[in-house]
PDB file of C-alpha atoms in Angstrom:
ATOM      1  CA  UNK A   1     206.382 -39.031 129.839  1.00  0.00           C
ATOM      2  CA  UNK A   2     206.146 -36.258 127.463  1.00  0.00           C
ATOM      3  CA  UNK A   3     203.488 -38.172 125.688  1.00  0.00           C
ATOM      4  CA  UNK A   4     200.330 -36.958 127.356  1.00  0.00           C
ATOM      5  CA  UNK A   5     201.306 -33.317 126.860  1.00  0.00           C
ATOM      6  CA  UNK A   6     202.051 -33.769 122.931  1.00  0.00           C
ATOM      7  CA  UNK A   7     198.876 -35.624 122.755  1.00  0.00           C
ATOM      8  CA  UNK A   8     196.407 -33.482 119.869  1.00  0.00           C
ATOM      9  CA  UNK A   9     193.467 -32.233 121.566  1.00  0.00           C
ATOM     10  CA  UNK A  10     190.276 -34.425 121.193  1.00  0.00           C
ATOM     11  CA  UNK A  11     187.015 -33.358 120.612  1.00  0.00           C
ATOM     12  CA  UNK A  12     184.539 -35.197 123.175  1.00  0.00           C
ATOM     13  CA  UNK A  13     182.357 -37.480 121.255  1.00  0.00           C
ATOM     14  CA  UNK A  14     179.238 -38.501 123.266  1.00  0.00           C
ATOM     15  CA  UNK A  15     178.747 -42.438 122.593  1.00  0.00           C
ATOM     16  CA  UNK A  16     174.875 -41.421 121.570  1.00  0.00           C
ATOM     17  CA  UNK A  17     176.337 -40.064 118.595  1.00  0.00           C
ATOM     18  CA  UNK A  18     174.416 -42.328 116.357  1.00  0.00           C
ATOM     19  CA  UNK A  19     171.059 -40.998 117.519  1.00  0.00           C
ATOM     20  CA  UNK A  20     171.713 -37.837 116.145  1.00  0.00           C
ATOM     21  CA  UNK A  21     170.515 -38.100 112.732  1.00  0.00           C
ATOM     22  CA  UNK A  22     168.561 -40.813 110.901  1.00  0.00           C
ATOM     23  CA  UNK A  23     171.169 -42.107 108.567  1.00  0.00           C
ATOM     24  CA  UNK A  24     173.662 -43.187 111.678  1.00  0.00           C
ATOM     25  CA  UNK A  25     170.166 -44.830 113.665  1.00  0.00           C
ATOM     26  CA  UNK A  26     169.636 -47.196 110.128  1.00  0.00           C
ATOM     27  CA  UNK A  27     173.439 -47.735 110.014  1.00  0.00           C
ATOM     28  CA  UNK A  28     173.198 -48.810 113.952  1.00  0.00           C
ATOM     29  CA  UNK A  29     170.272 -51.176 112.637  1.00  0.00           C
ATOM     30  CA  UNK A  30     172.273 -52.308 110.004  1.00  0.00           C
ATOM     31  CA  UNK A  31     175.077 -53.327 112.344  1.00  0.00           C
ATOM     32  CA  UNK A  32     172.626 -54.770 115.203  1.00  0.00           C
ATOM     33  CA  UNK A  33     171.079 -57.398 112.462  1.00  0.00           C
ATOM     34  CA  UNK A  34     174.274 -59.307 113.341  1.00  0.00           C
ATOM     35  CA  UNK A  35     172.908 -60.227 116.585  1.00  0.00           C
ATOM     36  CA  UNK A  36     169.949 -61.734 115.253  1.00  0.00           C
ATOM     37  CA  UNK A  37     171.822 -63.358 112.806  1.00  0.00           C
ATOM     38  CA  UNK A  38     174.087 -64.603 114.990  1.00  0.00           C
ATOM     39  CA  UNK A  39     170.691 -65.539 117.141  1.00  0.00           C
ATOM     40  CA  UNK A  40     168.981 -67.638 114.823  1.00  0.00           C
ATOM     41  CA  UNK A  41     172.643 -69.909 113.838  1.00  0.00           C
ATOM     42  CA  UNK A  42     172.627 -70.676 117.783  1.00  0.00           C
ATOM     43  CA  UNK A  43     168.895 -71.272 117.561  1.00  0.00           C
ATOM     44  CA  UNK A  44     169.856 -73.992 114.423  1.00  0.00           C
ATOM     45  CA  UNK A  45     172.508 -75.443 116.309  1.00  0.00           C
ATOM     46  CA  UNK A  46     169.941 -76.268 119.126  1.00  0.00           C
ATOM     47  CA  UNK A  47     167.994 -77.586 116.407  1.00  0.00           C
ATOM     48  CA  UNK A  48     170.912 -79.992 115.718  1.00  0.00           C
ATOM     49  CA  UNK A  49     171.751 -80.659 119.391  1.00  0.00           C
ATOM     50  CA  UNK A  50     168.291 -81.726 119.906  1.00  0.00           C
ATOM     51  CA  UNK A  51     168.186 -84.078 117.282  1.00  0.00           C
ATOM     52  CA  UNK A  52     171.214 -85.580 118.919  1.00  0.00           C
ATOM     53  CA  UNK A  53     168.996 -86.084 121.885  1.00  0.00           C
ATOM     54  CA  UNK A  54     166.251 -88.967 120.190  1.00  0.00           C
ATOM     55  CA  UNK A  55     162.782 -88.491 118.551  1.00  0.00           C
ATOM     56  CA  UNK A  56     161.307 -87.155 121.975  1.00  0.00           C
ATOM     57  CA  UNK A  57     163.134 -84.583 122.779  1.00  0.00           C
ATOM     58  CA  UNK A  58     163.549 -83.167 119.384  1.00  0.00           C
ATOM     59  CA  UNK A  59     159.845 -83.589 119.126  1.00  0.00           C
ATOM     60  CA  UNK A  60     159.080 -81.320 121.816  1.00  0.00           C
ATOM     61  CA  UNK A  61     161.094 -79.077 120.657  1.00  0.00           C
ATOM     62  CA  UNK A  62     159.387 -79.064 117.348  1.00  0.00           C
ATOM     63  CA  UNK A  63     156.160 -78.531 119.525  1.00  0.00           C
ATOM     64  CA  UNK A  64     157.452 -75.306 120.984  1.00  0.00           C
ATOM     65  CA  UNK A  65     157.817 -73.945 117.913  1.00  0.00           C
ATOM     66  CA  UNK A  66     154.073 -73.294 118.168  1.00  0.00           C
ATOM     67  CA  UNK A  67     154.365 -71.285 121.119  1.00  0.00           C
ATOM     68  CA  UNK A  68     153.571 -67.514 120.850  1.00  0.00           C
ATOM     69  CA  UNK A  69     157.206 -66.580 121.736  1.00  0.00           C
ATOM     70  CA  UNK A  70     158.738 -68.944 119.680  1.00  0.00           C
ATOM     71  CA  UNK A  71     157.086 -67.106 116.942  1.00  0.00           C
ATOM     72  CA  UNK A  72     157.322 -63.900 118.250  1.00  0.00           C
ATOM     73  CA  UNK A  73     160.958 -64.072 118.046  1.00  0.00           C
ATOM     74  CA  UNK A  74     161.493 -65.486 114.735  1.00  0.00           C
ATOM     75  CA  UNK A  75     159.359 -62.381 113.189  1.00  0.00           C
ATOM     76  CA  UNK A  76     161.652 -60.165 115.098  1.00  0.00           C
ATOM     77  CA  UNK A  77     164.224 -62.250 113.738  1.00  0.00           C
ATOM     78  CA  UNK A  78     162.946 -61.941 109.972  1.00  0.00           C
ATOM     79  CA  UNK A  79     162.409 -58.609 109.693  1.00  0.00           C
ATOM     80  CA  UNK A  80     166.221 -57.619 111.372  1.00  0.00           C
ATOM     81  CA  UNK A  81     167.744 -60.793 109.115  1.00  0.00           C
ATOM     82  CA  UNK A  82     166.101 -59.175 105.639  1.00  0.00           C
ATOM     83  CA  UNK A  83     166.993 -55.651 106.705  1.00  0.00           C
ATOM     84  CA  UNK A  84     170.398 -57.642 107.078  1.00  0.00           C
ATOM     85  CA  UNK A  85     170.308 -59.163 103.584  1.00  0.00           C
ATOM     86  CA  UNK A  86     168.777 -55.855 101.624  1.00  0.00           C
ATOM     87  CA  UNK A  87     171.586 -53.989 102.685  1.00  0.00           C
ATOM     88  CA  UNK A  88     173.982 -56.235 102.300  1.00  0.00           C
ATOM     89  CA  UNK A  89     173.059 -57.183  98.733  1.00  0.00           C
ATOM     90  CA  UNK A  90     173.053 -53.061  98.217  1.00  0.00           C
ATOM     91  CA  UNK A  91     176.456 -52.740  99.255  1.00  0.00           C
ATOM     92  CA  UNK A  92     178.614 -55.860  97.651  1.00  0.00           C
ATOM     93  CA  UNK A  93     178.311 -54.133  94.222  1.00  0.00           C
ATOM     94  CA  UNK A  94     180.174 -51.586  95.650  1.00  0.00           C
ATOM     95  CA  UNK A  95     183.169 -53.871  96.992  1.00  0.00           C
ATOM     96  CA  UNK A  96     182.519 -56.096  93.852  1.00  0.00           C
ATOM     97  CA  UNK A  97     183.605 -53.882  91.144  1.00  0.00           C
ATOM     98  CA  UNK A  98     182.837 -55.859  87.989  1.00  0.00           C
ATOM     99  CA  UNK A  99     183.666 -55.119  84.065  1.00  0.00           C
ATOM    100  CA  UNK A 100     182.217 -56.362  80.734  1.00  0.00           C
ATOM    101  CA  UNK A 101     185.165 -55.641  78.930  1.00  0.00           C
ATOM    102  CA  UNK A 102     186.168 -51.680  79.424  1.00  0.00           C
ATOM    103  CA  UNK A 103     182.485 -51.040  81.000  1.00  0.00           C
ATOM    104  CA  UNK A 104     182.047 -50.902  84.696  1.00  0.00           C
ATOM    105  CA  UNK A 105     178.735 -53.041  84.552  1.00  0.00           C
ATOM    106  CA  UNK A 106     176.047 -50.846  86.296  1.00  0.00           C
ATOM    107  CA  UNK A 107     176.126 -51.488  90.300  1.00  0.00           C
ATOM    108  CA  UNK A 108     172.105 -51.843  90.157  1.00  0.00           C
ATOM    109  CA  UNK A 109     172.551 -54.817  87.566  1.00  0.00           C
ATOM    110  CA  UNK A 110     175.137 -56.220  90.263  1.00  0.00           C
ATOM    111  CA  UNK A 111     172.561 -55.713  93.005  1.00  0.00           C
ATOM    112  CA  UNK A 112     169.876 -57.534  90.593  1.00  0.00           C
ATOM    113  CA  UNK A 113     171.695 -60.517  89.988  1.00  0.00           C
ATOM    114  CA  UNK A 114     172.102 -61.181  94.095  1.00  0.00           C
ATOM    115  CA  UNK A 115     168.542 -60.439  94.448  1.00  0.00           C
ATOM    116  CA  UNK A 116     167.847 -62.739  91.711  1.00  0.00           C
ATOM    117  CA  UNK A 117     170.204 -65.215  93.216  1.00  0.00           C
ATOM    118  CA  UNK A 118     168.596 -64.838  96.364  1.00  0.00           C
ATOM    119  CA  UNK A 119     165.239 -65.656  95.295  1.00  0.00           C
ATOM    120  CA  UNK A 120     166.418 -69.118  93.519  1.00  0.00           C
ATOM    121  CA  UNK A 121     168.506 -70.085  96.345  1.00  0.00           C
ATOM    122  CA  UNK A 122     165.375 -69.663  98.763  1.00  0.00           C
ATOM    123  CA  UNK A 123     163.301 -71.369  96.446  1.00  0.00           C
ATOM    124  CA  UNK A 124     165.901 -74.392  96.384  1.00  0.00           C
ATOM    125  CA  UNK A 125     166.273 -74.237 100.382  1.00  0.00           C
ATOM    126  CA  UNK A 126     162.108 -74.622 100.999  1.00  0.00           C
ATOM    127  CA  UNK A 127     161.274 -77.135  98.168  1.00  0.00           C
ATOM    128  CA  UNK A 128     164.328 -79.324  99.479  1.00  0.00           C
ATOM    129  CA  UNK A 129     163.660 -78.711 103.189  1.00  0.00           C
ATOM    130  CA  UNK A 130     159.514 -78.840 102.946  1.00  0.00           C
ATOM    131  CA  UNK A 131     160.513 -81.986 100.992  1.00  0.00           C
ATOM    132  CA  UNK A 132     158.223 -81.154  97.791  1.00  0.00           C
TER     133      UNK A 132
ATOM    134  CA  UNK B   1     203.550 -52.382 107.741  1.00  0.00           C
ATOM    135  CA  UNK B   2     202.400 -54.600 110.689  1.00  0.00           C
ATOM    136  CA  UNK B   3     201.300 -57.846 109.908  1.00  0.00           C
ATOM    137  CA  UNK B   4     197.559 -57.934 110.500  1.00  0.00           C
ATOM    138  CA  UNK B   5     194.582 -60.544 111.044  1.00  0.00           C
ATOM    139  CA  UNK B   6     192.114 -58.607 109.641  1.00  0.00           C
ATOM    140  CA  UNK B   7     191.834 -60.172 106.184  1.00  0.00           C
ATOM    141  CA  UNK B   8     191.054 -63.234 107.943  1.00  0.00           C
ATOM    142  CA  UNK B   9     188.250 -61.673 109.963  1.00  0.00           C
ATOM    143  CA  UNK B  10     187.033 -59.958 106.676  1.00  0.00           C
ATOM    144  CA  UNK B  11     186.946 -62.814 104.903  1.00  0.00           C
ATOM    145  CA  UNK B  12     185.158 -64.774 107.321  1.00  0.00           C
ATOM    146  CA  UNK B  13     182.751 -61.305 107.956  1.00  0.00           C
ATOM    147  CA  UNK B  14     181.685 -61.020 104.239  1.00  0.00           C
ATOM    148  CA  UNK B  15     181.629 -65.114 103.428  1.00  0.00           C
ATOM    149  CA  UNK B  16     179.342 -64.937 107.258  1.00  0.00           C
ATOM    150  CA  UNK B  17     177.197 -62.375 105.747  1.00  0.00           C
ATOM    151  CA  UNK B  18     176.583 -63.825 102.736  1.00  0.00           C
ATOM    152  CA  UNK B  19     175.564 -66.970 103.258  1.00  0.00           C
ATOM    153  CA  UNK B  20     173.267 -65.015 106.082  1.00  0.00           C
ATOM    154  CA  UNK B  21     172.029 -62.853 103.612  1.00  0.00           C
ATOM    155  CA  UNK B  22     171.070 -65.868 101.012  1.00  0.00           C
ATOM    156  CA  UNK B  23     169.998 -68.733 103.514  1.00  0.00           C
ATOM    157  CA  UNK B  24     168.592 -66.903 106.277  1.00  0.00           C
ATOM    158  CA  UNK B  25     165.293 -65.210 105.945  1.00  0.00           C
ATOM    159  CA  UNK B  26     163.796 -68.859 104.221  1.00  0.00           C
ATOM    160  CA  UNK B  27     164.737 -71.060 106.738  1.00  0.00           C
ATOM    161  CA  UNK B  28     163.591 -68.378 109.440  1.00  0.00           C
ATOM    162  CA  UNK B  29     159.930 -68.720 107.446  1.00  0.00           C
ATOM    163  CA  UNK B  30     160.066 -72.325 107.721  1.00  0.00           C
ATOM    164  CA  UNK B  31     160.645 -72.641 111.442  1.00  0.00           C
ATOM    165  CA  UNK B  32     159.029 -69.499 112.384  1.00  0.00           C
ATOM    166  CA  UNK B  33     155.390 -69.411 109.794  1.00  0.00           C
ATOM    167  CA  UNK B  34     155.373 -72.035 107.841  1.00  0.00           C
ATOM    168  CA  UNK B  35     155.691 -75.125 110.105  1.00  0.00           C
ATOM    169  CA  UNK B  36     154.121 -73.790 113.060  1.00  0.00           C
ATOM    170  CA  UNK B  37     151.059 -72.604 111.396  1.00  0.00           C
ATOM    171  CA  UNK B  38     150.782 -75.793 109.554  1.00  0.00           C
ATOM    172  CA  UNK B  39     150.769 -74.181 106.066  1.00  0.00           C
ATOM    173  CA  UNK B  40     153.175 -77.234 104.772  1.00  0.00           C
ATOM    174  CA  UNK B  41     152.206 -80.885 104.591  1.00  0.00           C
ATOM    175  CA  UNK B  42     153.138 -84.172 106.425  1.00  0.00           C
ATOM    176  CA  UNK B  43     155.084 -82.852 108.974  1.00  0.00           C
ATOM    177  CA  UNK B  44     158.333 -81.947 106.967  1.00  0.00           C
ATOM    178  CA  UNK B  45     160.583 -81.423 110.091  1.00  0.00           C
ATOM    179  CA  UNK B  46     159.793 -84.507 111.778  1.00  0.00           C
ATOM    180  CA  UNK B  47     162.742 -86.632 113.860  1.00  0.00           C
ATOM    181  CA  UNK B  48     162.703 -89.718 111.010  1.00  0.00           C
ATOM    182  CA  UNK B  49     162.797 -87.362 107.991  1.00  0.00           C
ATOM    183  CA  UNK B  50     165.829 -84.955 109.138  1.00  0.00           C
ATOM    184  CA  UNK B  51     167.616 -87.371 111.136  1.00  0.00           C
ATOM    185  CA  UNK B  52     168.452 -89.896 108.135  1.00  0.00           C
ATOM    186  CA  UNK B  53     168.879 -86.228 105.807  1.00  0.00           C
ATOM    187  CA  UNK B  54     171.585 -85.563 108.094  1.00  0.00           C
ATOM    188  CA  UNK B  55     172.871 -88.848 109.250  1.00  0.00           C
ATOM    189  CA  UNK B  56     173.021 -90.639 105.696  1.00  0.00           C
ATOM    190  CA  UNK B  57     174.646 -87.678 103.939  1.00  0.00           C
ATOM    191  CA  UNK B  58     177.790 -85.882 104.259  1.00  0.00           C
ATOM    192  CA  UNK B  59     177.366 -82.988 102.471  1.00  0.00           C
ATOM    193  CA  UNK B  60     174.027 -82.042 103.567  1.00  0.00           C
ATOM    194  CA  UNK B  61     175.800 -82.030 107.251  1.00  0.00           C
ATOM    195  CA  UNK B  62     178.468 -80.157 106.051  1.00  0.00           C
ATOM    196  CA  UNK B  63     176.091 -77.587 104.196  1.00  0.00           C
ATOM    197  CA  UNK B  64     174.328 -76.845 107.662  1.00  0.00           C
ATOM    198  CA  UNK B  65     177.395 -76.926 109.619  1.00  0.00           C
ATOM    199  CA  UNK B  66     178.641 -73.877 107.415  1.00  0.00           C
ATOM    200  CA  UNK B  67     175.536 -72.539 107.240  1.00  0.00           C
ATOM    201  CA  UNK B  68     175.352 -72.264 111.073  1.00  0.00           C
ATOM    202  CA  UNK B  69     178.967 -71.343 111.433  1.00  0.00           C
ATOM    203  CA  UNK B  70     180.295 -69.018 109.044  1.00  0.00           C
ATOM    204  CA  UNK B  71     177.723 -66.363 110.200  1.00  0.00           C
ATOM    205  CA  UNK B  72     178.775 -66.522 113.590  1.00  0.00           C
ATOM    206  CA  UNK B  73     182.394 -64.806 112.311  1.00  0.00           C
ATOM    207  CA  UNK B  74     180.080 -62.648 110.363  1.00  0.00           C
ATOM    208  CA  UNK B  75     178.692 -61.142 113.764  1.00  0.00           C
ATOM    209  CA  UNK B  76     181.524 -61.185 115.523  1.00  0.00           C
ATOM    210  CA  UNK B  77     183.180 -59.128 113.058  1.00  0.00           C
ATOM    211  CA  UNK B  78     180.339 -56.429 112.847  1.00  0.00           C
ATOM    212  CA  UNK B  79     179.846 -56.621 116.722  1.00  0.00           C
ATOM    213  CA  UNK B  80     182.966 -55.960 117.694  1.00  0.00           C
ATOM    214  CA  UNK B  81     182.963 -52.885 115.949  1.00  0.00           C
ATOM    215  CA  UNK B  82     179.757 -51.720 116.988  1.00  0.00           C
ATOM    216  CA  UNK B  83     181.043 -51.843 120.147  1.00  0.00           C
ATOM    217  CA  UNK B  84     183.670 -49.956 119.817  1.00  0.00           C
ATOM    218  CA  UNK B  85     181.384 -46.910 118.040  1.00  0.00           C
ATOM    219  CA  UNK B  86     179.831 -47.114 120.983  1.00  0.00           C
ATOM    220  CA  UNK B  87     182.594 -46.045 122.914  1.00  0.00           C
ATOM    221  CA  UNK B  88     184.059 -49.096 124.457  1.00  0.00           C
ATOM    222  CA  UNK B  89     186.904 -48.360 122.551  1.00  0.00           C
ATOM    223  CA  UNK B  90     189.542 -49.055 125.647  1.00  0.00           C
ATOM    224  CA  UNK B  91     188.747 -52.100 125.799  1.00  0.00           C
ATOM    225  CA  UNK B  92     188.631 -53.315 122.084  1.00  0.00           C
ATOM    226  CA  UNK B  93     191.197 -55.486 122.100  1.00  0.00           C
ATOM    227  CA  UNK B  94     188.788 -57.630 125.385  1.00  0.00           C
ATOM    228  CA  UNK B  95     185.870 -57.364 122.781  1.00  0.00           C
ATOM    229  CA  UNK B  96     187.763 -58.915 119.405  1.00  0.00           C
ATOM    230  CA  UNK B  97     188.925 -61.393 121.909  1.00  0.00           C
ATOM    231  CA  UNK B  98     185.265 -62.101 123.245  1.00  0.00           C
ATOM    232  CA  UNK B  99     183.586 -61.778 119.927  1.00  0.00           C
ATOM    233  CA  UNK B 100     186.109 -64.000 117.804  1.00  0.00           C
ATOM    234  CA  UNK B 101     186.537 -66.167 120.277  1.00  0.00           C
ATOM    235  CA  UNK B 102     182.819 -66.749 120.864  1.00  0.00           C
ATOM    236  CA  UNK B 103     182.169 -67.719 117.070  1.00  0.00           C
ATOM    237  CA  UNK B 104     185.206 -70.130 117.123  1.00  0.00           C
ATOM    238  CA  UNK B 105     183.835 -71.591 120.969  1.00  0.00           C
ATOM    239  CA  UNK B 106     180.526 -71.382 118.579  1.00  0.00           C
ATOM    240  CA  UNK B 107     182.230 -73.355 116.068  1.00  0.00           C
ATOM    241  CA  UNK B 108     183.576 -76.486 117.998  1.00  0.00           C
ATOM    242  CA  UNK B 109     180.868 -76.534 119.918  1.00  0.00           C
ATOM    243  CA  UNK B 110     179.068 -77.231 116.520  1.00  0.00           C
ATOM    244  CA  UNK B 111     181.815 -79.491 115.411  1.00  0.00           C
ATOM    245  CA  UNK B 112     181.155 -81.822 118.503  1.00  0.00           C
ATOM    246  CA  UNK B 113     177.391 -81.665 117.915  1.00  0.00           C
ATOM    247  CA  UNK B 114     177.704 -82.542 114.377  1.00  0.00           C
ATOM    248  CA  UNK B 115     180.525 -85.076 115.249  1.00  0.00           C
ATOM    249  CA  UNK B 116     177.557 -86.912 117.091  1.00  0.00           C
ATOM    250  CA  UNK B 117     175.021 -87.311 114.164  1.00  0.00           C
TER     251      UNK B 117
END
């Protein structure tokens, strides 16, 4: 009962907050790249699902990756999934706080070694996926 | 304090978003450029080739299967709160149930598919 008249007051907060100023429209960005992400796993498990299917239906659907939408979406998809991976390599040396003995080593450094990471584990996905 | 989920969901989020962030944008250029332009040789996703990858091998299955998997948690986790920033916030506990549940119907879903390889 008494609840609602205790209650603090609240000040309205308009749900297009986060077009108000540039930093909250990247951070809205940043949180939308999930959807893509999330796109593009569903899109693989297709992938598998139509393998399940035989050589001629999983050849067609090889085929379509031609198509002008098909590859539409997947440079949607690139640009929102590397926004997705930028920022998240920019922000895990700030979760994962790591020392060299007494020395916080730099967050940049941290950054460096995912990016470097990132580039050898990309290079080990196409050579063993292109099958060079 | 109340016991809580959330390091689960975490977990799952930053493990998701990792693997995202390091697998991701490669295969995306070899499904979206590279094999449909035909800037790679022979044909490297063709039925014979990445049927017997996956069928013969274990751990390559496995490797996808997470691959296509954990980021689903990852999106759930960072979509449910988007949501709610966006002022669906009376019904957040409807959206954690629709976005969790939709990466673990995600999940078995890929379980069963896998199952059949």
């Amino acid at each position: 009962m008494g609840k609602k008249e205790m209650s603090t007051y609240h000040r309205p907060f308009p749900n297009t907050w986060w077009l108000k100023r540039k930093p909250y429209v990247l951070f809205m960005i940043r949180e939308l790249t999930s959807v893509f992400v999330a796109g593009y796993c569903i899109f693989l498990l297709v992938f598998v699902y139509k393998l399940t299917q035989g050589a001629d239906v999983y050849g067609n659907f090889i085929d379509a990756l031609k198509s002008p939408s098909s590859v539409a979406l997947h440079f949607i998809a690139l640009a929102f999934v590397l926004y997705h991976t930028i920022t998240w390599f920019n922000l895990t040396p700030k979760i994962l706080v790591l020392y060299k003995g007494e020395e916080r080593i730099p967050q940049g450094l941290v950054a460096g070694m995912f990016y470097a990471g990132w580039v050898v584990v990309s290079v080990i996905v196409a050579l063993f996926v292109l099958g060079m | 304090m109340a016991k809580s989920n959330e390091p689960i969901w975490w977990s799952l989020f930053s493990a998701g978003g990792m693997v995202a962030a390091m697998i991701l944008p490669v295969l995306i250029i070899i499904t979206g450029i590279l094999v449909p332009f035909g800037l790679v040789d022979d044909d490297p996703l063709n039925f014979e080739r990445i049927y017997t990858a996956l069928s013969q091998s274990y751990l390559i299955k496995l490797i996808l299967f997470i691959v296509i998997t954990l980021p689903l948690f990852h999106w759930a986790h960072r979509f449910r709160f988007t949501l709610v920033d966006v002022g669906l916030k009376s019904v957040s506990t409807l959206i954690s149930i629709l976005c969790y549940g939709g990466a673990i119907a995600g999940t078995i879903i890929a379980a069963i598919i896998f199952l059949r390889i």
